[in-house]
Coordinates of C-alpha atoms in Angstrom, one line a residue:
M3 CA 5.8 16.8 28.4
A4 CA 7.4 16.7 24.9
M5 CA 5.1 16.2 21.9
L6 CA 5.3 12.7 20.3
T7 CA 4.7 12.7 16.5
I8 CA 3.8 9.4 14.9
A9 CA 4.0 9.0 11.1
L10 CA 1.5 6.7 9.5
S11 CA 0.1 6.0 6.1
K12 CA -3.5 5.5 5.2
G13 CA -4.9 2.1 4.5
R14 CA -4.3 -1.4 5.8
N15 CA -1.3 -0.6 8.0
F16 CA -3.1 2.3 9.6
N17 CA -6.2 0.2 10.4
E18 CA -4.1 -2.7 11.8
T19 CA -2.0 -0.3 13.9
L20 CA -5.0 1.1 15.7
P21 CA -5.3 -1.8 18.2
L22 CA -1.6 -1.6 19.0
L23 CA -1.9 2.1 19.6
A24 CA -5.0 1.5 21.8
A25 CA -2.8 -0.7 24.0
A26 CA -0.7 2.4 24.6
G27 CA -3.8 4.4 25.4
I28 CA -3.6 6.3 22.1
A29 CA -6.4 6.9 19.6
P30 CA -6.5 9.3 16.7
A31 CA -9.0 12.2 17.1
E32 CA -10.1 11.8 13.5
D33 CA -10.3 9.2 10.7
P34 CA -7.6 10.0 8.1
E35 CA -9.7 8.2 5.5
T36 CA -12.4 10.9 5.8
S37 CA -10.4 13.9 7.0
R38 CA -8.4 16.1 4.7
K39 CA -6.0 17.0 7.5
L40 CA -2.4 15.8 7.3
I41 CA -1.7 16.5 11.0
I42 CA -4.3 14.8 13.3
G43 CA -4.5 15.0 17.0
S44 CA -5.2 12.2 19.4
N45 CA -7.0 11.6 22.7
R46 CA -3.7 12.7 24.4
A47 CA -2.4 16.2 24.3
D48 CA 1.2 15.1 23.9
V49 CA 0.6 12.8 20.9
R50 CA -0.2 13.6 17.3
F51 CA -0.2 11.8 13.9
I52 CA 1.1 12.9 10.5
I53 CA -0.4 11.2 7.5
V54 CA 2.1 10.6 4.7
R55 CA 2.7 8.3 1.8
A56 CA 3.8 4.8 2.9
S57 CA 7.1 5.2 1.0
D58 CA 7.8 8.5 2.9
V59 CA 7.3 7.3 6.4
P60 CA 11.0 6.3 6.9
T61 CA 12.2 9.6 5.6
Y62 CA 10.0 11.6 8.0
V63 CA 11.3 9.5 11.0
Q64 CA 14.9 9.4 9.8
R65 CA 15.0 13.2 9.6
G66 CA 13.2 13.9 12.8
A67 CA 10.0 15.3 11.5
A68 CA 8.4 12.3 13.2
D69 CA 9.6 10.5 16.3
M70 CA 8.3 7.1 15.3
G71 CA 6.2 5.5 12.6
V72 CA 5.0 2.3 11.0
A73 CA 6.5 1.1 7.7
G74 CA 6.5 -2.2 5.8
K75 CA 9.7 -4.2 5.4
D76 CA 9.4 -3.7 1.6
V77 CA 9.5 0.1 2.1
L78 CA 12.4 -0.1 4.6
L79 CA 14.5 -2.2 2.2
E80 CA 14.0 0.3 -0.6
H81 CA 14.8 3.2 1.7
G82 CA 17.8 1.5 3.2
G83 CA 16.9 2.0 6.8
E84 CA 19.9 4.2 7.7
G85 CA 19.4 6.2 10.8
L86 CA 16.4 4.3 12.0
Y87 CA 15.8 2.0 15.0
Q88 CA 13.6 -0.9 14.0
P89 CA 13.0 -2.6 17.4
V90 CA 9.7 -4.3 16.7
D91 CA 8.2 -6.4 13.9
L92 CA 4.5 -5.6 14.5
G93 CA 3.3 -8.7 12.7
I94 CA 0.7 -6.7 10.7
G95 CA 0.4 -6.0 7.0
R96 CA 1.6 -9.5 6.2
C97 CA 2.1 -10.4 2.6
R98 CA 4.7 -11.9 0.3
M99 CA 7.1 -10.3 -2.2
V100 CA 7.2 -12.6 -5.2
V101 CA 8.3 -12.8 -8.8
A102 CA 5.3 -13.4 -11.0
A103 CA 4.8 -14.0 -14.7
K104 CA 2.1 -15.0 -17.2
A105 CA 0.9 -18.6 -16.6
S106 CA 2.1 -19.4 -20.1
F107 CA 5.6 -18.0 -19.6
D108 CA 8.3 -20.7 -19.0
Y109 CA 10.2 -18.9 -16.2
E110 CA 12.2 -22.0 -15.1
G111 CA 13.2 -22.6 -18.7
A112 CA 14.3 -19.1 -19.1
L113 CA 16.5 -19.4 -16.0
K114 CA 18.1 -22.6 -17.3
R115 CA 18.9 -21.0 -20.6
G116 CA 20.4 -18.0 -18.9
A117 CA 18.0 -15.7 -20.7
R118 CA 18.1 -12.0 -19.9
L119 CA 14.7 -11.1 -18.5
S120 CA 12.9 -7.8 -18.3
V121 CA 11.3 -7.3 -14.9
A122 CA 8.9 -4.6 -13.9
T123 CA 8.7 -3.5 -10.3
K124 CA 8.7 -0.5 -7.9
Y125 CA 11.1 -2.4 -5.6
V126 CA 14.1 -1.9 -7.8
T127 CA 16.7 -2.2 -5.0
T128 CA 15.3 -5.4 -3.6
A129 CA 14.8 -7.0 -7.0
R130 CA 18.3 -6.1 -8.1
E131 CA 19.8 -7.7 -5.0
H132 CA 17.6 -10.8 -5.4
F133 CA 18.5 -11.5 -9.0
A134 CA 22.1 -10.6 -8.5
A135 CA 22.3 -13.2 -5.7
K136 CA 21.0 -15.8 -8.2
G137 CA 23.5 -14.8 -10.8
M138 CA 20.7 -13.7 -13.2
H139 CA 20.9 -10.8 -15.7
V140 CA 17.8 -8.7 -15.7
D141 CA 16.6 -5.4 -17.1
L142 CA 14.7 -3.7 -14.3
I143 CA 11.8 -1.4 -15.3
K144 CA 10.6 1.0 -12.6
L145 CA 6.8 1.3 -12.4
Y146 CA 4.7 2.8 -9.7
G147 CA 1.4 0.9 -10.1
S148 CA -0.7 -1.6 -12.1
M149 CA 2.3 -3.9 -12.1
E150 CA 0.3 -6.8 -13.4
L151 CA -0.3 -5.0 -16.6
A152 CA 3.4 -5.1 -17.7
P153 CA 3.6 -8.8 -18.7
L154 CA 0.2 -8.7 -20.4
V155 CA 1.2 -6.0 -22.8
G156 CA 4.7 -7.2 -23.4
L157 CA 6.5 -4.5 -21.4
A158 CA 8.2 -7.1 -19.2
D159 CA 8.7 -10.8 -18.9
A160 CA 7.9 -10.8 -15.2
I161 CA 7.2 -8.6 -12.2
V162 CA 8.3 -8.3 -8.6
D163 CA 5.4 -7.2 -6.4
L164 CA 3.6 -7.8 -3.2
V165 CA 0.9 -10.5 -3.0
S166 CA -1.6 -11.1 -0.3
S167 CA -4.5 -13.3 -1.4
G168 CA -3.1 -13.8 -5.0
N169 CA -6.5 -12.9 -6.4
T170 CA -5.2 -10.0 -8.5
L171 CA -2.6 -12.3 -10.1
K172 CA -5.2 -14.9 -10.8
A173 CA -7.6 -12.4 -12.3
N174 CA -4.9 -11.3 -14.8
D175 CA -3.7 -14.8 -15.7
L176 CA -0.4 -14.4 -13.7
V177 CA 1.2 -16.8 -11.3
A178 CA 3.8 -16.5 -8.6
V179 CA 6.9 -18.3 -9.9
E180 CA 9.2 -17.5 -7.0
E181 CA 8.9 -16.1 -3.4
I182 CA 11.5 -13.5 -2.5
M183 CA 10.6 -12.9 1.1
A184 CA 7.8 -12.5 3.7
I185 CA 6.8 -8.9 4.4
S186 CA 5.3 -7.3 7.5
A187 CA 5.2 -3.9 9.1
R188 CA 7.9 -2.6 11.5
L189 CA 7.8 0.0 14.2
I190 CA 10.6 2.5 13.4
V191 CA 12.0 5.1 15.8
N192 CA 14.2 8.1 15.4
P193 CA 17.3 7.5 17.7
A194 CA 17.6 11.1 18.7
S195 CA 13.9 11.1 19.8
L196 CA 14.4 8.0 21.8
K197 CA 17.3 9.7 23.6
L198 CA 15.8 13.2 24.1
K199 CA 12.2 12.2 24.6
R200 CA 12.6 8.9 26.4
D201 CA 10.0 9.7 29.0
T202 CA 7.4 10.0 26.3
V203 CA 8.7 7.6 23.6
Q204 CA 9.7 4.6 25.8
P205 CA 6.3 3.9 27.4
V206 CA 4.5 4.0 24.1
L207 CA 7.2 1.8 22.5
D208 CA 6.9 -0.7 25.3
A209 CA 3.1 -0.8 25.2
I210 CA 3.1 -1.3 21.4
A211 CA 5.8 -3.9 21.6
R212 CA 3.9 -5.9 24.2
S213 CA 0.7 -5.8 22.3
A214 CA 2.4 -6.7 19.0
T215 CA 4.2 -9.6 20.6
G216 CA 0.9 -10.9 22.0
S217 CA -0.6 -10.7 18.5
G218 CA 2.2 -12.5 16.7
G219 CA 4.8 -9.8 16.2
T220 CA 8.3 -9.9 17.5
A221 CA 10.5 -7.6 19.5
G222 CA 14.2 -7.4 18.5
N223 CA 15.4 -8.5 22.0
A224 CA 14.0 -10.0 25.1
S225 CA 12.1 -6.9 26.1
A226 CA 10.8 -3.8 24.4
A227 CA 13.1 -1.6 26.5
S228 CA 16.2 -3.4 25.5
A229 CA 15.0 -3.5 21.9
A230 CA 14.7 0.2 21.9
R231 CA 18.2 0.7 23.4
E232 CA 19.9 -1.9 21.2
P233 CA 17.6 -2.1 18.2
S234 CA 17.8 -4.7 15.4
S235 CA 18.6 -3.3 12.0
A236 CA 16.9 -6.2 10.2

């Protein structure tokens, strides 16, 4: 039987994916949080995991180095999603993408005045599309971490970032001034793998989709099988 390679990143999405994989009878042989290995086996001889950065998961799947993977909607929007099936919203890794600013900053007033704002974010593509749709002129500053620091030291007027509990914003005297979209993780599949390894890929896809749907996720169509064959690109 063909080897099935699943690309995952460490952290919250990995931990929340484990129960979905268990529904397909798959469990990693080692904990990636404690192992230094980047390729990890499983309890099945025909399934392995590769551990990559969250932002790299779509690239590994798109280019066939992995057959399927789990990636957040935020990552997929920045990647573009070309060449990927996205049949299932897994309903995990839920958070919000928001515009945030210092509590003392008059964001609404700046909008009404038509002020040109500086916005720090690592989600440049999504932020650009969001502000363009609102007819706003912004200078986007690409950062890779500690986004909350940018308004505090005068680097930017606002940030676009992911928020879960909101505690980090509150701790840094920032507030969410606008919600851009809800974010959750998607199952993504390489279309060639689905065609050439269907006997291996399809049962795993179906089992994960059933488990995800039962836990609040959504399949792209009425059944996981049809979702895989006619995937949603959303």
